[in-house]
Coordinates of C-alpha atoms in Angstrom, one line a residue:
L1 CA 21.2 -82.0 20.9
P2 CA 21.3 -85.8 21.9
L3 CA 20.5 -88.4 19.2
L4 CA 18.1 -90.0 21.3
R5 CA 16.1 -86.9 21.8
K6 CA 16.1 -86.5 17.8
V7 CA 14.8 -89.8 17.4
C8 CA 12.0 -89.9 20.0
Y9 CA 10.9 -86.4 18.8
A10 CA 10.6 -87.8 15.0
I11 CA 8.7 -90.8 16.3
G12 CA 6.4 -88.4 17.7
G13 CA 5.3 -87.1 14.3
I14 CA 4.0 -90.7 13.2
P15 CA 0.4 -90.4 14.3
Y16 CA -0.3 -87.2 12.4
Q17 CA 1.0 -88.1 9.2
M18 CA 0.1 -91.9 9.4
T19 CA -3.7 -91.2 10.0
G20 CA -3.7 -88.2 7.7
N21 CA -2.7 -90.2 4.8
A22 CA -4.7 -93.1 5.5
I23 CA -7.9 -90.9 5.9
G24 CA -6.6 -89.0 2.6
F25 CA -6.3 -92.0 0.4
F26 CA -9.2 -94.1 2.0
L27 CA -11.8 -92.0 3.6
Q28 CA -13.5 -91.0 0.4
I29 CA -13.8 -94.4 -1.1
F30 CA -14.9 -95.7 2.3
L31 CA -17.9 -93.4 2.6
L32 CA -18.8 -94.0 -0.9
D33 CA -18.5 -97.8 -1.7
V34 CA -18.4 -99.0 1.9
V35 CA -20.9 -96.9 3.9
Q36 CA -22.6 -96.4 0.4
L37 CA -23.4 -92.7 1.1
E38 CA -24.4 -90.4 -1.8
P39 CA -21.4 -88.1 -2.8
F40 CA -23.3 -84.9 -1.5
Y41 CA -23.2 -86.4 2.0
A42 CA -19.7 -87.7 1.8
S43 CA -18.6 -84.3 0.5
L44 CA -20.4 -82.5 3.3
I45 CA -18.8 -84.9 6.2
I46 CA -15.1 -84.2 4.9
F47 CA -15.7 -80.7 4.0
L48 CA -17.5 -79.8 7.2
G49 CA -15.2 -81.6 9.5
R50 CA -12.1 -80.1 7.5
A51 CA -13.7 -76.9 8.3
W52 CA -14.4 -77.5 11.8
D53 CA -10.7 -78.6 12.2
A54 CA -9.4 -75.5 10.5
V55 CA -11.2 -73.1 12.4
T56 CA -10.0 -75.0 15.7
D57 CA -6.3 -74.7 14.8
P58 CA -5.7 -71.0 15.5
V59 CA -7.8 -71.1 18.5
I60 CA -5.9 -74.3 20.0
G61 CA -2.6 -72.7 19.0
F62 CA -3.6 -69.4 21.0
L63 CA -4.7 -71.7 24.0
V64 CA -1.6 -73.9 23.7
S65 CA 0.7 -70.3 23.8
K66 CA -1.4 -69.1 26.8
S67 CA -1.3 -72.3 28.7
P68 CA 1.1 -72.2 31.8
R69 CA 4.2 -74.4 32.0
K70 CA 3.7 -77.6 34.1
K71 CA 6.2 -79.9 35.5
Y72 CA 6.7 -81.8 32.2
G73 CA 6.7 -78.7 30.1
K74 CA 3.8 -76.7 28.4
L75 CA 3.5 -78.5 25.3
V76 CA 3.5 -82.4 26.0
P77 CA 0.8 -82.3 28.5
W78 CA -1.5 -81.5 25.5
I79 CA -0.2 -84.3 23.6
A80 CA -0.7 -86.9 26.6
C81 CA -4.4 -85.8 27.0
S82 CA -5.4 -85.7 23.6
M83 CA -4.0 -89.3 22.8
P84 CA -6.6 -91.6 24.4
F85 CA -9.4 -89.7 22.8
G86 CA -7.8 -89.4 19.4
V87 CA -7.3 -93.4 19.3
L88 CA -10.9 -94.1 20.3
C89 CA -12.3 -91.7 17.6
Y90 CA -10.1 -93.2 15.1
C91 CA -11.6 -96.7 15.7
M92 CA -15.0 -95.3 15.8
M93 CA -14.8 -93.5 12.5
W94 CA -13.9 -96.6 10.5
S95 CA -16.7 -98.8 12.0
T96 CA -19.9 -99.1 10.0
L97 CA -23.5 -98.4 11.1
S98 CA -26.3 -101.0 10.1
D99 CA -27.7 -100.7 7.0
A100 CA -31.1 -100.2 8.5
T101 CA -29.7 -96.8 10.0
P102 CA -31.4 -93.8 8.3
T103 CA -29.0 -92.0 6.2
S104 CA -29.3 -88.8 8.5
L105 CA -28.0 -90.5 11.6
K106 CA -25.2 -92.1 9.5
F107 CA -24.2 -88.6 8.4
L108 CA -24.4 -87.1 12.0
W109 CA -22.4 -90.3 13.1
Y110 CA -19.4 -89.8 10.5
L111 CA -19.5 -86.2 11.0
F112 CA -19.1 -86.0 14.7
M113 CA -16.5 -88.9 14.7
Y114 CA -14.6 -87.3 11.9
S115 CA -14.8 -83.8 13.3
F116 CA -13.7 -84.9 17.0
F117 CA -10.9 -86.9 15.8
Q118 CA -9.3 -84.1 13.9
T119 CA -9.8 -81.8 16.8
C120 CA -7.8 -84.5 19.0
M121 CA -5.2 -84.3 16.1
T122 CA -5.0 -80.6 16.4
C123 CA -4.4 -81.0 20.0
H124 CA -1.4 -83.5 19.4
H125 CA 0.2 -81.8 16.1
V126 CA 0.1 -78.0 17.1
P127 CA 2.1 -78.6 20.3
Y128 CA 4.3 -81.2 18.6
S129 CA 5.1 -78.7 15.8
S130 CA 5.8 -75.9 18.2
L131 CA 7.9 -78.3 20.1
T132 CA 10.8 -77.8 17.3
M133 CA 11.4 -74.4 19.1
F134 CA 12.0 -76.4 22.5
L135 CA 14.0 -78.9 21.8
G136 CA 17.3 -77.2 22.9
G137 CA 20.4 -76.5 20.8
T138 CA 21.1 -74.2 17.8
Q139 CA 19.5 -73.7 14.6
R140 CA 21.5 -76.3 13.0
D141 CA 20.3 -78.8 15.8
R142 CA 16.7 -77.6 14.9
D143 CA 17.4 -78.3 11.2
S144 CA 18.8 -82.0 12.2
A145 CA 15.7 -82.7 14.1
T146 CA 13.4 -81.7 11.3
A147 CA 15.4 -83.6 9.1
Y148 CA 14.7 -86.8 11.2
R149 CA 11.0 -85.6 11.6
M150 CA 10.9 -85.2 7.9
G151 CA 12.2 -88.9 7.5
M152 CA 9.9 -90.3 10.3
E153 CA 7.0 -88.8 8.6
V154 CA 7.5 -90.0 4.9
F155 CA 8.1 -93.4 6.6
S156 CA 4.7 -93.1 8.6
T157 CA 3.0 -92.2 5.3
L158 CA 4.3 -95.5 4.1
L159 CA 3.1 -97.2 7.2
G160 CA -0.4 -95.8 7.2
S161 CA -1.2 -96.2 3.6
G162 CA 0.7 -99.4 3.1
I163 CA -0.9 -101.2 6.1
Q164 CA -4.5 -99.9 5.4
G165 CA -4.1 -100.5 1.7
Q166 CA -2.9 -104.0 2.1
M167 CA -5.5 -104.9 4.2
V168 CA -8.6 -103.4 2.3
G169 CA -7.4 -103.4 -1.2
N170 CA -8.0 -107.1 -2.2
Y171 CA -11.7 -106.6 -0.5
H172 CA -12.4 -103.6 -3.0
A173 CA -11.2 -105.7 -5.8
R174 CA -13.6 -108.6 -4.7
G175 CA -16.4 -106.1 -4.7
M176 CA -15.7 -105.0 -8.3
N177 CA -15.4 -108.8 -9.5
G178 CA -18.5 -109.2 -7.9
C179 CA -19.9 -106.3 -10.0
Y180 CA -18.9 -107.4 -13.2
V181 CA -20.9 -110.8 -12.9
S182 CA -23.6 -109.1 -11.3
N183 CA -25.8 -109.4 -14.7
E184 CA -25.4 -113.1 -15.1
T185 CA -27.9 -115.5 -14.1
Q186 CA -26.3 -116.7 -11.0
P187 CA -28.8 -117.0 -7.9
N188 CA -26.3 -116.2 -5.3
T189 CA -24.7 -112.9 -6.6
S190 CA -26.6 -110.6 -4.4
T191 CA -25.5 -112.7 -1.4
S192 CA -21.7 -112.8 -2.7
L193 CA -21.9 -109.0 -3.0
T194 CA -23.3 -108.6 0.5
D195 CA -20.6 -110.9 2.0
S196 CA -18.0 -109.1 0.2
L197 CA -18.9 -105.7 1.4
E198 CA -19.2 -107.3 5.2
N199 CA -15.8 -108.6 4.9
T200 CA -14.5 -105.1 3.4
R201 CA -16.3 -103.4 6.2
R202 CA -14.5 -105.8 9.0
A203 CA -11.1 -105.2 7.2
Y204 CA -11.4 -101.4 7.7
V205 CA -12.1 -101.8 11.4
F206 CA -9.1 -104.3 11.7
A207 CA -6.8 -101.6 9.9
S208 CA -8.0 -98.8 12.2
L209 CA -7.0 -101.1 15.2
V210 CA -3.8 -101.6 13.9
L211 CA -3.0 -97.9 13.2
S212 CA -4.4 -96.8 16.7
S213 CA -1.9 -99.0 18.4
I214 CA 0.9 -97.6 16.5
Y215 CA -0.6 -94.2 17.2
C216 CA -0.5 -94.9 20.9
L217 CA 2.9 -96.2 21.1
S218 CA 4.4 -93.3 19.0
C219 CA 2.9 -90.9 21.6
L220 CA 4.3 -92.8 24.6
I221 CA 7.8 -92.8 23.0
L222 CA 7.6 -88.9 22.6
I223 CA 6.1 -88.3 25.9
F224 CA 8.6 -90.1 27.9
G225 CA 11.8 -89.8 25.3
V226 CA 11.5 -85.9 25.0
R227 CA 12.4 -83.6 27.7
E228 CA 10.8 -80.2 26.6
Q229 CA 13.4 -77.1 27.2
P230 CA 12.2 -73.9 28.6
G231 CA 12.4 -71.3 26.0
K232 CA 12.6 -67.6 26.5
V233 CA 9.9 -66.3 28.8
H234 CA 8.2 -63.1 28.6
L235 CA 4.8 -63.8 29.9
D236 CA 3.6 -60.3 29.7
A237 CA 4.2 -60.2 25.7
I238 CA 1.7 -63.0 25.4
W239 CA -1.0 -62.6 28.3
R240 CA -1.6 -59.0 27.5
L241 CA -2.1 -59.5 23.9
P242 CA -5.8 -60.5 22.6
F243 CA -5.9 -63.2 20.0
A244 CA -7.2 -60.7 17.4
S245 CA -3.7 -58.5 17.9
C246 CA -1.8 -61.6 17.7
L247 CA -3.7 -62.8 14.7
R248 CA -2.9 -59.5 13.1
M249 CA 1.0 -59.6 13.8
V250 CA 1.4 -63.2 12.7
V251 CA -0.6 -62.8 9.2
G252 CA 1.0 -59.5 8.8
H253 CA 4.5 -61.1 8.4
K254 CA 5.0 -61.1 4.6
P255 CA 7.4 -64.2 4.3
Y256 CA 4.9 -66.1 6.4
T257 CA 1.9 -65.3 4.3
Q258 CA 3.7 -66.2 1.1
L259 CA 5.0 -69.5 2.8
L260 CA 1.5 -70.2 3.8
C261 CA 0.0 -69.2 0.2
G262 CA 2.6 -71.3 -1.4
F263 CA 1.9 -74.4 0.7
L264 CA -2.0 -74.0 0.3
F265 CA -1.6 -74.5 -3.6
A266 CA 0.8 -77.2 -3.4
S267 CA -0.9 -79.1 -0.8
L268 CA -4.3 -78.7 -2.7
A269 CA -2.8 -80.1 -5.6
F270 CA -1.5 -83.1 -3.8
Q271 CA -4.7 -83.8 -1.8
I272 CA -6.9 -83.6 -4.7
T273 CA -4.7 -86.3 -6.3
Q274 CA -4.4 -88.3 -3.1
G275 CA -7.9 -88.2 -2.2
I276 CA -9.2 -89.2 -5.8
F277 CA -6.3 -91.8 -6.5
A278 CA -8.0 -95.1 -5.0
F279 CA -11.3 -94.2 -6.4
Y280 CA -9.9 -93.5 -9.7
C281 CA -7.8 -96.7 -10.1
T282 CA -11.0 -98.7 -8.9
H283 CA -13.6 -97.1 -11.1
A284 CA -11.9 -95.5 -14.1
A285 CA -8.6 -97.4 -14.6
G286 CA -9.8 -100.9 -13.8
L287 CA -7.0 -101.5 -11.2
A288 CA -9.3 -102.3 -8.2
G289 CA -7.0 -105.0 -6.8
K290 CA -3.8 -103.2 -7.7
F291 CA -4.2 -99.2 -6.6
Q292 CA -2.8 -100.2 -3.0
H293 CA 0.5 -101.8 -4.5
L294 CA 0.9 -98.6 -6.4
V295 CA 0.5 -96.3 -3.3
L296 CA 3.1 -98.7 -1.7
I297 CA 5.6 -98.2 -4.7
M298 CA 4.8 -94.4 -4.7
L299 CA 5.7 -94.2 -0.9
V300 CA 8.6 -96.4 -0.7
T301 CA 10.4 -94.3 -3.5
A302 CA 9.6 -91.4 -1.7
S303 CA 11.0 -92.8 1.6
L304 CA 14.2 -93.8 -0.3
S305 CA 14.4 -90.7 -2.1
L306 CA 14.4 -88.5 1.0
P307 CA 18.3 -88.6 1.6
F308 CA 18.9 -87.1 -2.1
W309 CA 16.4 -84.1 -1.2
Q310 CA 18.0 -83.7 2.3
W311 CA 21.5 -83.2 0.3
F312 CA 19.9 -81.0 -2.5
L313 CA 18.3 -78.8 0.1
G314 CA 21.5 -78.2 1.9
R315 CA 23.6 -77.9 -1.1
F316 CA 21.4 -75.4 -2.9
G317 CA 18.9 -73.9 -0.3
K318 CA 15.3 -74.6 0.7
K319 CA 13.8 -72.1 -1.5
T320 CA 15.5 -73.7 -4.7
A321 CA 14.7 -77.2 -3.5
A322 CA 10.8 -76.5 -3.1
S323 CA 10.6 -74.6 -6.3
L324 CA 12.4 -77.2 -8.6
G325 CA 10.9 -80.1 -6.7
L326 CA 7.7 -78.9 -7.5
A327 CA 8.5 -78.3 -11.3
V328 CA 9.8 -81.7 -11.6
S329 CA 6.2 -83.1 -10.5
L330 CA 4.2 -81.5 -13.2
P331 CA 5.2 -83.9 -15.9
M332 CA 4.9 -86.8 -13.5
V333 CA 1.4 -86.2 -12.6
L334 CA 0.3 -86.2 -16.2
A335 CA 2.2 -89.2 -16.6
V336 CA 0.2 -91.0 -14.0
E337 CA -3.0 -90.1 -15.3
R338 CA -2.3 -91.1 -18.7
E339 CA -0.2 -94.4 -18.1
V340 CA -2.6 -95.8 -15.3
L341 CA -5.3 -95.7 -18.1
Q342 CA -3.2 -97.1 -20.8
S343 CA -1.0 -99.7 -19.1
D344 CA -1.5 -102.6 -16.6
S345 CA 2.2 -103.0 -16.2
L346 CA 5.0 -101.3 -13.9
V347 CA 5.2 -98.1 -16.1
P348 CA 2.4 -96.4 -14.0
S349 CA 4.0 -97.7 -11.1
C350 CA 7.1 -95.9 -11.9
S351 CA 5.1 -92.7 -12.5
C352 CA 3.3 -93.2 -9.2
G353 CA 6.9 -93.6 -7.6
G354 CA 8.0 -90.2 -9.2
V355 CA 5.1 -88.3 -8.0
G356 CA 5.7 -89.8 -4.5
V357 CA 9.3 -88.6 -4.5
T358 CA 8.1 -85.0 -5.2
D359 CA 4.9 -85.1 -3.2
A360 CA 6.4 -86.3 0.3
S361 CA 10.0 -85.2 -0.1
V362 CA 9.5 -81.7 -1.5
G363 CA 6.1 -80.6 -2.1
L364 CA 5.0 -80.9 1.7
S365 CA 8.4 -81.5 3.6
V366 CA 10.6 -78.8 2.3
P367 CA 7.9 -75.9 3.0
R368 CA 7.4 -77.2 6.5
S369 CA 11.3 -76.9 6.9
M370 CA 11.2 -73.5 5.8
L371 CA 8.7 -72.5 8.7
P372 CA 11.5 -72.2 11.6
D373 CA 13.3 -69.8 9.5
T374 CA 10.2 -67.6 8.9
V375 CA 9.7 -67.7 12.9
D376 CA 13.2 -66.8 13.3
D377 CA 12.7 -63.8 10.9
F378 CA 9.6 -62.8 12.8
M379 CA 11.4 -62.6 16.1
L380 CA 14.2 -60.5 14.6
R381 CA 12.0 -57.9 13.4
N382 CA 9.7 -58.0 16.4
P383 CA 12.0 -58.7 19.5
S384 CA 9.5 -57.9 21.9
C385 CA 7.1 -60.3 20.8
L386 CA 7.8 -63.9 22.2
N387 CA 5.7 -67.1 22.9
L388 CA 3.9 -66.8 19.6
E389 CA 5.3 -70.0 17.9
A390 CA 2.3 -72.1 18.5
L391 CA 0.2 -69.7 16.6
F392 CA 2.7 -69.6 13.8
Y393 CA 2.6 -73.5 13.5
S394 CA -1.1 -73.7 14.1
F395 CA -2.1 -71.5 11.1
Y396 CA 0.3 -73.5 9.0
V397 CA -1.4 -76.7 10.0
F398 CA -4.7 -74.7 9.5
F399 CA -3.7 -74.2 5.8
N400 CA -3.0 -77.9 5.3
K401 CA -6.3 -78.8 6.8
F402 CA -8.1 -76.2 4.8
A403 CA -6.5 -77.4 1.7
G404 CA -7.3 -81.0 2.3
G405 CA -11.2 -79.8 3.0
L406 CA -11.3 -78.2 -0.3
A407 CA -9.6 -80.8 -2.2
V408 CA -11.9 -83.6 -1.1
G409 CA -15.0 -81.1 -1.3
I410 CA -13.9 -80.4 -4.7
S411 CA -13.7 -83.9 -5.9
T412 CA -16.5 -85.5 -4.1
L413 CA -19.0 -82.7 -5.4
S414 CA -17.5 -82.9 -8.8
L415 CA -18.6 -86.8 -8.9
H416 CA -22.0 -85.7 -7.5
F417 CA -22.7 -83.2 -10.4
A418 CA -21.4 -85.6 -12.8
G419 CA -24.0 -88.1 -11.9
Y420 CA -22.3 -90.8 -9.6
H421 CA -24.3 -93.0 -7.4
A422 CA -23.5 -95.2 -4.7
G423 CA -23.3 -99.1 -5.4
D424 CA -23.3 -98.4 -9.5
C425 CA -21.3 -101.0 -11.5
T426 CA -21.1 -98.7 -14.5
Y427 CA -20.7 -95.2 -15.0
N428 CA -21.6 -92.7 -17.8
P429 CA -18.8 -91.0 -19.6
S430 CA -19.1 -87.7 -17.5
V431 CA -18.0 -89.6 -14.2
I432 CA -14.9 -90.9 -15.9
L433 CA -14.2 -87.4 -17.5
T434 CA -14.4 -85.8 -14.2
L435 CA -12.0 -88.3 -12.5
Q436 CA -9.6 -87.7 -15.4
L437 CA -9.8 -83.8 -15.1
L438 CA -9.2 -84.2 -11.1
M439 CA -6.1 -86.4 -11.7
A440 CA -4.2 -84.2 -13.9
P441 CA -5.2 -80.8 -15.2
V442 CA -6.4 -79.5 -12.0
P443 CA -3.3 -80.3 -10.0
I444 CA -0.7 -79.4 -12.4
S445 CA -2.6 -75.8 -12.5
L446 CA -2.3 -75.4 -8.8
L447 CA 1.2 -76.6 -8.6
F448 CA 2.1 -74.1 -11.3
I449 CA 0.8 -71.4 -8.8
A450 CA 2.7 -72.6 -6.0
I451 CA 5.9 -72.8 -8.0
I452 CA 5.7 -69.0 -8.8
I453 CA 4.8 -68.2 -5.1
F454 CA 8.1 -70.1 -3.9
C455 CA 10.3 -68.4 -6.4
L456 CA 9.2 -65.2 -5.0
H457 CA 9.6 -66.2 -1.1
P458 CA 11.8 -63.4 0.4
I459 CA 13.8 -65.7 2.8
N460 CA 16.9 -66.9 0.9
E461 CA 20.2 -68.4 2.2
E462 CA 21.7 -65.0 2.8
R463 CA 18.8 -64.1 5.1
R464 CA 19.0 -67.3 6.8
K465 CA 22.4 -67.0 7.7
Q466 CA 21.5 -63.6 9.4

């Protein structure tokens, strides 16, 4: 497999991880503090958008499997056609409507833009994930391409969260500083807070334009740099099988369902922490102007650690790497919650870096690298069932997005029941306690379940060699 094709393929993974992490870190605080929606409406937007996205994943995966092969392949046209709509919706999603707009219209606007953007990303990511099986070469070549992809995806998380965090973080800090002096007898306090809010809104729009440009460029490199190779063609196997039959076959494969369950709990744990992190630092830890730097340190450390985890994965196997990596993350998550509250030094930064190592390099990347082995195992057991790769990958993406919807829905609804109100400068102790619980005890419990599931995964190195 040529090096250029591996690199172009890896670059094609930037949009999904870049926009996904920017949304994961900042959409919640954007809806609550910038748009100033109540937590109930914000949680509905994110949860319903993720639920819609999760439902469309298997459907789009099935449509991709059934789509005929064109001159440029079967998968690449999906990526090319979804790109302009995805770029447009991403920019519109971060724009802010007038304050005079009724809450119901704001709710419908952000729900539609968020849902439609997620659908566009599904039309990009499901074919892109399936493209792993159509790059050509052997299993070792696919593992090598996956390693390039993992590295680029970790870099893209750094790119998305770093760019957006650096552009909007200082404005959040200025808003909190205005909050601190709002009780003083200053006649221009209200005007200052309004100006700070408008500057924050403009910063989000500029950040969306920058990330959308990178999104567009990455897709073009993938489209023109990767030549999709024809796989095994057995049209009768897919055209004669209805969707329900394909669904039963895929879900009935035990190694696949175990992998999905383990990934669901790990992803849910990290996405709860990710979604609440900026809000936690801003409102509970007093680090409104520093959380974007903590995010940057976390993701840089994750990027630098990737070669080690890749070596560990090759030396001890994927199953061991996933289980051990998640086990290491347990004390790290607790350390972040404690040290961010108690320290204003680099100690929490180091802990955040430790979480970033396990999060990006192990918690999500290693289980993803186990997916091609699971698909190969299914094909060995069912040699007559071909062209189902897109369905396997779409369900994997479905569980990731389902976990994200649950994570943000749980955290935002928890704030609603704790008594959080948009625009408040001080919060009652129940809000602070809720943030602390969401930052450590809940993710640790979920990670522990994921570790048990990965330890019981049936595909080990001996089975992989077969």
